[in-house]
Amino acid sequence: MSREPETETSFGFRTVKSGEKAGLVRDVFDSVATRYDIMNDLMSAGVHRLWKSTLLDRLNPQPGQFLIDVAGGTGDIARGFVKRANARPRSAASAPAAAVICDINAEMLRAGAARDETSSLAGQMARVCGDAERLPFADAGADAYTIAFGIRNVTDMDAALAEARRVLRPGGRFICLEFSHPVTEYLQKAYDAYSFRVIPWLGEKVANDRDSYQYLVESIRKFPAQAAFAARIEKAGLSRVTYENLTAGVAALHMAWKI
């Protein structure tokens, strides 16, 4: 019996066997885990925090809700979700919000856990090492699913989107924050110049790892444009799909519901 040919996918600007990508991405984040947060601040001049805050504004966390934050890394989104939900008025009988941070990279999870050891929010957050394409969660159990700067790193984005729909309960919210395509050609050229010249250089100087940040820049350029990615979300079976450009399209929020 003949063997099916192995499919290929992109790893930055390289083409690799599909079975190799997860390991290559894991190596990238193993390398940058301890410097990941400070590098995000340097690369974006702190703007990534405003983008994540906007995500949480749109999500509007409430007491009693359960979030699955996929590719959650060191836990910024989950932490903000729980903190905002706790600030809402709730009855003594209602349960507090809870979040699980799911990431394929154990080093990223460890870096976040170390930061939260003394946090009062720690009891409302759990960490699970898992794959976005095969989530270790039951069907229809989550009120919200988020993935921030992670979907472009998965091997099969359509499989990850299908998993997002599976784990959401009816009425559940999907929000993806991802780097995207600036809305004008001039901005795209300026952003390309910054990304390819400055970000790998920062990676080399701050994290002692130019290659990982070269990959991250390349992976951003390979990501679908806003409308094309929105169509893939809709194809996965999610409803009321919209997107919102942030910083003139440097990043975008993609939002949908499971109905």
XYZ file of C-alpha atoms in Angstrom:
259
model
C 0.000 0.000 0.000
C 1.452 3.379 -0.962
C 2.010 5.921 1.785
C 0.196 9.247 1.638
C 2.677 12.055 0.893
C 3.371 14.236 3.912
C 1.857 17.684 3.653
C 3.901 20.858 3.925
C 3.336 24.144 5.730
C 5.130 27.428 6.319
C 7.556 28.146 9.121
C 8.174 31.821 8.567
C 9.382 32.066 4.972
C 10.565 28.444 4.968
C 8.486 25.498 3.790
C 8.675 22.535 6.170
C 6.937 19.195 6.628
C 3.693 19.663 8.562
C 4.850 17.214 11.215
C 7.939 19.326 11.911
C 6.334 22.714 12.561
C 5.098 22.164 16.132
C 8.584 21.141 17.264
C 10.193 24.102 15.508
C 7.724 26.528 17.104
C 8.289 24.891 20.494
C 12.032 25.465 20.105
C 11.412 29.151 19.348
C 9.377 29.698 22.502
C 11.653 27.559 24.662
C 14.392 29.953 23.652
C 12.513 33.216 24.287
C 10.284 32.283 27.283
C 12.222 34.086 30.024
C 12.502 37.283 27.963
C 9.160 37.077 26.190
C 7.298 39.777 28.124
C 10.105 42.326 28.088
C 10.667 41.734 24.370
C 6.969 42.347 23.678
C 7.225 45.669 25.501
C 10.327 46.677 23.569
C 9.103 45.553 20.141
C 5.746 47.322 20.423
C 6.750 50.188 22.748
C 4.157 48.768 25.126
C 1.299 49.014 22.615
C 0.610 45.253 22.879
C -0.775 45.957 26.362
C -3.309 48.397 24.893
C -4.305 45.810 22.270
C -4.839 43.171 24.965
C -6.826 45.664 27.023
C -9.066 46.280 24.007
C -9.574 42.508 23.667
C -10.731 42.391 27.283
C -12.990 45.414 26.718
C -14.730 43.546 23.887
C -14.896 40.308 25.907
C -16.486 42.067 28.921
C -15.642 39.379 31.540
C -18.314 38.557 34.110
C -18.365 36.635 37.419
C -18.946 32.922 36.976
C -17.593 32.768 33.432
C -14.972 30.246 32.340
C -12.279 31.224 29.822
C -9.968 28.999 27.827
C -6.992 31.127 26.773
C -5.130 29.191 24.076
C -1.461 29.884 23.346
C -1.797 31.842 26.577
C 1.929 31.955 27.300
C 2.691 33.782 30.522
C -0.996 34.487 31.163
C -1.644 38.172 30.401
C -5.109 37.606 28.952
C -6.259 35.124 31.614
C -4.975 37.364 34.386
C -6.799 40.378 32.976
C -9.969 38.331 32.453
C -10.109 37.202 36.078
C -9.196 40.625 37.445
C -11.919 42.377 35.454
C -14.551 39.766 36.325
C -13.661 40.113 40.020
C -14.249 43.867 39.792
C -17.882 43.296 38.752
C -20.610 43.170 41.399
C -21.818 39.636 42.089
C -24.021 37.895 44.614
C -22.462 35.918 47.428
C -23.907 32.754 45.892
C -22.373 33.197 42.445
C -19.056 31.570 41.606
C -16.006 33.654 40.724
C -14.688 33.658 37.174
C -12.025 31.120 36.243
C -9.539 30.776 33.419
C -7.270 28.065 32.096
C -4.109 28.989 30.219
C -3.403 26.380 27.561
C -0.071 26.464 25.750
C 1.933 23.864 23.856
C 5.121 25.254 25.361
C 5.851 24.216 28.956
C 8.599 26.828 29.357
C 6.138 29.640 28.685
C 3.707 28.189 31.232
C 6.479 27.890 33.823
C 7.531 31.506 33.267
C 3.960 32.675 33.900
C 3.458 30.418 36.915
C 6.585 31.813 38.558
C 5.217 35.320 38.137
C 1.843 34.400 39.680
C 3.097 32.452 42.710
C 2.155 35.193 45.159
C -0.837 36.587 43.243
C -4.261 36.600 44.855
C -5.642 35.546 41.452
C -3.637 32.322 41.294
C -6.484 30.207 42.671
C -8.735 31.233 39.776
C -6.229 30.301 37.072
C -4.970 26.913 35.935
C -2.289 25.995 33.417
C -2.430 23.108 30.959
C 0.174 22.078 28.407
C -1.853 21.328 25.289
C -2.104 21.681 21.518
C -4.500 24.217 19.953
C -5.364 21.629 17.289
C -6.309 18.975 19.877
C -7.499 20.789 22.989
C -7.682 18.654 26.168
C -11.096 20.022 27.140
C -14.673 18.749 26.978
C -17.178 19.890 24.389
C -19.229 23.032 25.023
C -17.682 23.880 28.389
C -16.260 27.393 27.936
C -17.988 30.760 27.988
C -15.090 32.339 26.127
C -12.116 31.293 24.004
C -9.232 33.655 23.372
C -5.990 33.304 21.465
C -3.575 36.239 21.312
C -0.593 36.206 18.947
C -0.759 32.429 18.743
C -2.924 31.259 15.855
C -0.268 32.022 13.244
C 2.092 29.570 14.977
C -0.170 26.520 14.733
C 0.357 24.021 11.926
C -3.311 23.738 10.915
C -5.228 26.952 11.627
C -8.502 25.473 10.420
C -8.194 22.581 12.884
C -7.514 25.085 15.691
C -10.589 27.120 14.724
C -12.723 23.970 14.696
C -11.451 23.166 18.196
C -12.373 26.661 19.349
C -15.938 26.085 18.207
C -16.044 22.640 19.831
C -15.061 23.794 23.323
C -17.370 26.831 23.374
C -20.846 26.485 24.800
C -23.778 27.841 22.739
C -23.627 31.603 23.165
C -19.894 31.468 23.843
C -17.504 34.140 22.562
C -14.446 33.705 20.354
C -11.800 36.450 20.163
C -8.463 36.197 18.375
C -5.867 38.971 18.601
C -3.221 38.696 15.925
C -0.742 40.775 13.985
C -2.274 41.673 10.657
C -1.877 43.873 7.589
C -1.684 47.687 7.833
C -4.470 49.441 5.960
C -2.302 51.481 3.567
C 0.669 50.574 1.393
C 2.759 53.328 2.976
C 2.146 51.974 6.477
C 2.875 48.437 5.307
C 6.252 49.499 3.879
C 7.152 51.425 7.039
C 6.114 48.510 9.244
C 8.068 46.032 7.112
C 11.177 48.191 7.390
C 10.842 48.368 11.175
C 10.006 44.695 11.597
C 12.787 43.221 9.493
C 15.513 45.649 10.573
C 14.738 46.332 14.228
C 12.944 43.321 15.728
C 15.576 40.655 14.913
C 18.252 43.089 16.107
C 16.388 43.543 19.415
C 16.102 39.756 19.700
C 19.847 39.421 19.301
C 20.711 42.173 21.783
C 18.099 41.518 24.496
C 17.272 37.804 24.212
C 20.499 36.638 22.540
C 18.359 35.018 19.854
C 18.107 36.702 16.452
C 16.763 33.651 14.610
C 13.641 33.223 16.760
C 12.607 36.827 16.236
C 13.367 36.593 12.528
C 10.877 33.708 12.426
C 8.270 35.704 14.355
C 8.520 38.595 11.889
C 8.285 36.247 8.918
C 5.284 34.430 10.417
C 3.442 37.751 10.687
C 3.961 38.391 6.974
C 2.624 34.939 6.086
C -0.600 35.415 8.071
C -3.802 35.924 6.022
C -5.250 39.379 5.538
C -8.152 40.411 7.746
C -11.039 39.484 5.435
C -9.445 36.176 4.421
C -8.958 35.099 8.035
C -12.504 36.182 8.921
C -13.753 33.884 6.140
C -11.863 30.968 7.681
C -13.453 31.638 11.077
C -16.872 31.574 9.443
C -16.013 28.362 7.583
C -15.192 26.756 10.963
C -18.837 27.197 11.935
C -18.667 30.296 14.113
C -21.247 33.041 13.625
C -21.510 36.845 13.560
C -17.863 37.098 12.502
C -16.343 40.568 12.597
C -12.900 42.099 12.827
C -11.566 45.364 14.219
C -8.284 46.882 13.105
C -5.946 48.123 15.820
C -3.204 50.693 15.191
C -4.268 51.011 11.548
C -4.184 47.271 10.967
C -0.826 46.435 12.514
C -2.935 44.091 14.627
C -6.574 43.041 14.440
C -9.223 41.587 16.709
C -11.253 38.804 15.100
C -14.508 38.175 16.969
C -17.305 35.626 16.635
C -19.936 33.715 18.560
C -20.979 30.083 18.779
C -24.698 30.025 18.106
